[in-house]
Amino acid sequence: MIDLDDFVQRTGIARKVLTTWIESEWLVAEHPGTLQLSEMDAARARLIHQLEGDFGINDEGIEIVLHLLDQIHGLRRALETMQRAGPAGQGRVTRRGSRLRQRYYRLGKRRP
């Protein structure tokens, strides 16, 4: 865990900006009420900084990007869990993937 002062030094992002991101829940301290953040939070802060600075994405856009990234990571963890479940878990993943592909292709054919 990294305290906020060290976090500011490591990321180069102003303390006031980081506090705003914490208040917006873009960064969440692992233990509520503390300002201790993780290495993953540092990577996320650098991403937010890049989205704002290099890509010019506004706050609403950043919220969408972060939400989608969180969903991707959650899906990845779920897939890993199912794969660790062995052949029965993998079979469920394969069947679900096949149904999703079929649905995707059917929807694509309906569009002009």
GROMACS .gro file of C-alpha atoms in nm:
model
  112
    1MET     CA    1   0.000   0.000   0.000
    2ILE     CA    2   0.116   0.351  -0.083
    3ASP     CA    3   0.028   0.660   0.118
    4LEU     CA    4  -0.100   0.963  -0.073
    5ASP     CA    5   0.223   1.165  -0.051
    6ASP     CA    6   0.430   0.878  -0.191
    7PHE     CA    7   0.159   0.816  -0.450
    8VAL     CA    8   0.182   1.180  -0.565
    9GLN     CA    9   0.560   1.147  -0.593
   10ARG     CA   10   0.541   0.818  -0.789
   11THR     CA   11   0.272   0.928  -1.035
   12GLY     CA   12   0.358   1.296  -1.071
   13ILE     CA   13  -0.011   1.381  -1.041
   14ALA     CA   14  -0.106   1.669  -0.812
   15ARG     CA   15  -0.250   1.579  -0.472
   16LYS     CA   16  -0.559   1.796  -0.533
   17VAL     CA   17  -0.630   1.611  -0.859
   18LEU     CA   18  -0.589   1.272  -0.690
   19THR     CA   19  -0.823   1.377  -0.408
   20THR     CA   20  -1.083   1.477  -0.667
   21TRP     CA   21  -1.047   1.138  -0.836
   22ILE     CA   22  -1.086   0.964  -0.500
   23GLU     CA   23  -1.398   1.170  -0.425
   24SER     CA   24  -1.532   1.076  -0.771
   25GLU     CA   25  -1.452   0.711  -0.686
   26TRP     CA   26  -1.225   0.675  -0.989
   27LEU     CA   27  -0.967   0.559  -0.736
   28VAL     CA   28  -1.085   0.373  -0.427
   29ALA     CA   29  -0.873   0.318  -0.117
   30GLU     CA   30  -0.862  -0.048  -0.021
   31HIS     CA   31  -0.947   0.036   0.339
   32PRO     CA   32  -1.226   0.295   0.372
   33GLY     CA   33  -1.126   0.612   0.551
   34THR     CA   34  -0.758   0.579   0.462
   35LEU     CA   35  -0.561   0.734   0.182
   36GLN     CA   36  -0.360   0.421   0.116
   37LEU     CA   37  -0.361   0.318  -0.248
   38SER     CA   38  -0.212   0.024  -0.439
   39GLU     CA   39   0.021  -0.015  -0.736
   40MET     CA   40  -0.288  -0.095  -0.942
   41ASP     CA   41  -0.435   0.241  -0.836
   42ALA     CA   42  -0.112   0.407  -0.952
   43ALA     CA   43  -0.151   0.245  -1.295
   44ARG     CA   44  -0.517   0.351  -1.304
   45ALA     CA   45  -0.421   0.709  -1.208
   46ARG     CA   46  -0.165   0.720  -1.490
   47LEU     CA   47  -0.434   0.594  -1.730
   48ILE     CA   48  -0.681   0.861  -1.617
   49HIS     CA   49  -0.411   1.124  -1.652
   50GLN     CA   50  -0.336   1.002  -2.005
   51LEU     CA   51  -0.704   0.991  -2.102
   52GLU     CA   52  -0.748   1.351  -1.988
   53GLY     CA   53  -0.421   1.493  -2.114
   54ASP     CA   54  -0.324   1.301  -2.426
   55PHE     CA   55  -0.672   1.212  -2.553
   56GLY     CA   56  -0.871   1.508  -2.419
   57ILE     CA   57  -1.148   1.289  -2.281
   58ASN     CA   58  -1.388   1.471  -2.047
   59ASP     CA   59  -1.503   1.348  -1.704
   60GLU     CA   60  -1.813   1.170  -1.838
   61GLY     CA   61  -1.604   0.990  -2.099
   62ILE     CA   62  -1.348   0.884  -1.839
   63GLU     CA   63  -1.626   0.740  -1.622
   64ILE     CA   64  -1.745   0.534  -1.918
   65VAL     CA   65  -1.393   0.412  -2.000
   66LEU     CA   66  -1.325   0.316  -1.637
   67HIS     CA   67  -1.661   0.138  -1.610
   68LEU     CA   68  -1.591  -0.063  -1.925
   69LEU     CA   69  -1.240  -0.152  -1.807
   70ASP     CA   70  -1.380  -0.268  -1.474
   71GLN     CA   71  -1.631  -0.486  -1.658
   72ILE     CA   72  -1.357  -0.637  -1.875
   73HIS     CA   73  -1.148  -0.722  -1.570
   74GLY     CA   74  -1.453  -0.872  -1.396
   75LEU     CA   75  -1.533  -1.085  -1.700
   76ARG     CA   76  -1.172  -1.196  -1.725
   77ARG     CA   77  -1.176  -1.307  -1.359
   78ALA     CA   78  -1.505  -1.493  -1.414
   79LEU     CA   79  -1.365  -1.668  -1.718
   80GLU     CA   80  -1.051  -1.772  -1.529
   81THR     CA   81  -1.268  -1.908  -1.248
   82MET     CA   82  -1.476  -2.109  -1.493
   83GLN     CA   83  -1.167  -2.241  -1.667
   84ARG     CA   84  -1.021  -2.353  -1.333
   85ALA     CA   85  -1.346  -2.544  -1.273
   86GLY     CA   86  -1.223  -2.801  -1.523
   87PRO     CA   87  -1.394  -2.954  -1.825
   88ALA     CA   88  -1.746  -2.893  -1.693
   89GLY     CA   89  -1.672  -2.522  -1.650
   90GLN     CA   90  -1.503  -2.501  -1.989
   91GLY     CA   91  -1.801  -2.668  -2.154
   92ARG     CA   92  -2.032  -2.403  -2.014
   93VAL     CA   93  -1.802  -2.128  -2.142
   94THR     CA   94  -1.784  -2.285  -2.489
   95ARG     CA   95  -2.162  -2.334  -2.515
   96ARG     CA   96  -2.227  -1.978  -2.395
   97GLY     CA   97  -1.972  -1.841  -2.642
   98SER     CA   98  -2.133  -2.035  -2.927
   99ARG     CA   99  -2.477  -1.897  -2.841
  100LEU     CA  100  -2.342  -1.543  -2.824
  101ARG     CA  101  -2.169  -1.582  -3.163
  102GLN     CA  102  -2.488  -1.717  -3.321
  103ARG     CA  103  -2.690  -1.430  -3.179
  104TYR     CA  104  -2.433  -1.178  -3.300
  105TYR     CA  105  -2.443  -1.314  -3.655
  106ARG     CA  106  -2.823  -1.322  -3.659
  107LEU     CA  107  -2.838  -0.958  -3.547
  108GLY     CA  108  -2.583  -0.864  -3.811
  109LYS     CA  109  -2.791  -1.019  -4.089
  110ARG     CA  110  -3.099  -0.818  -3.989
  111ARG     CA  111  -2.926  -0.485  -4.035
  112PRO     CA  112  -2.934  -0.323  -4.381
   0.00000   0.00000   0.00000
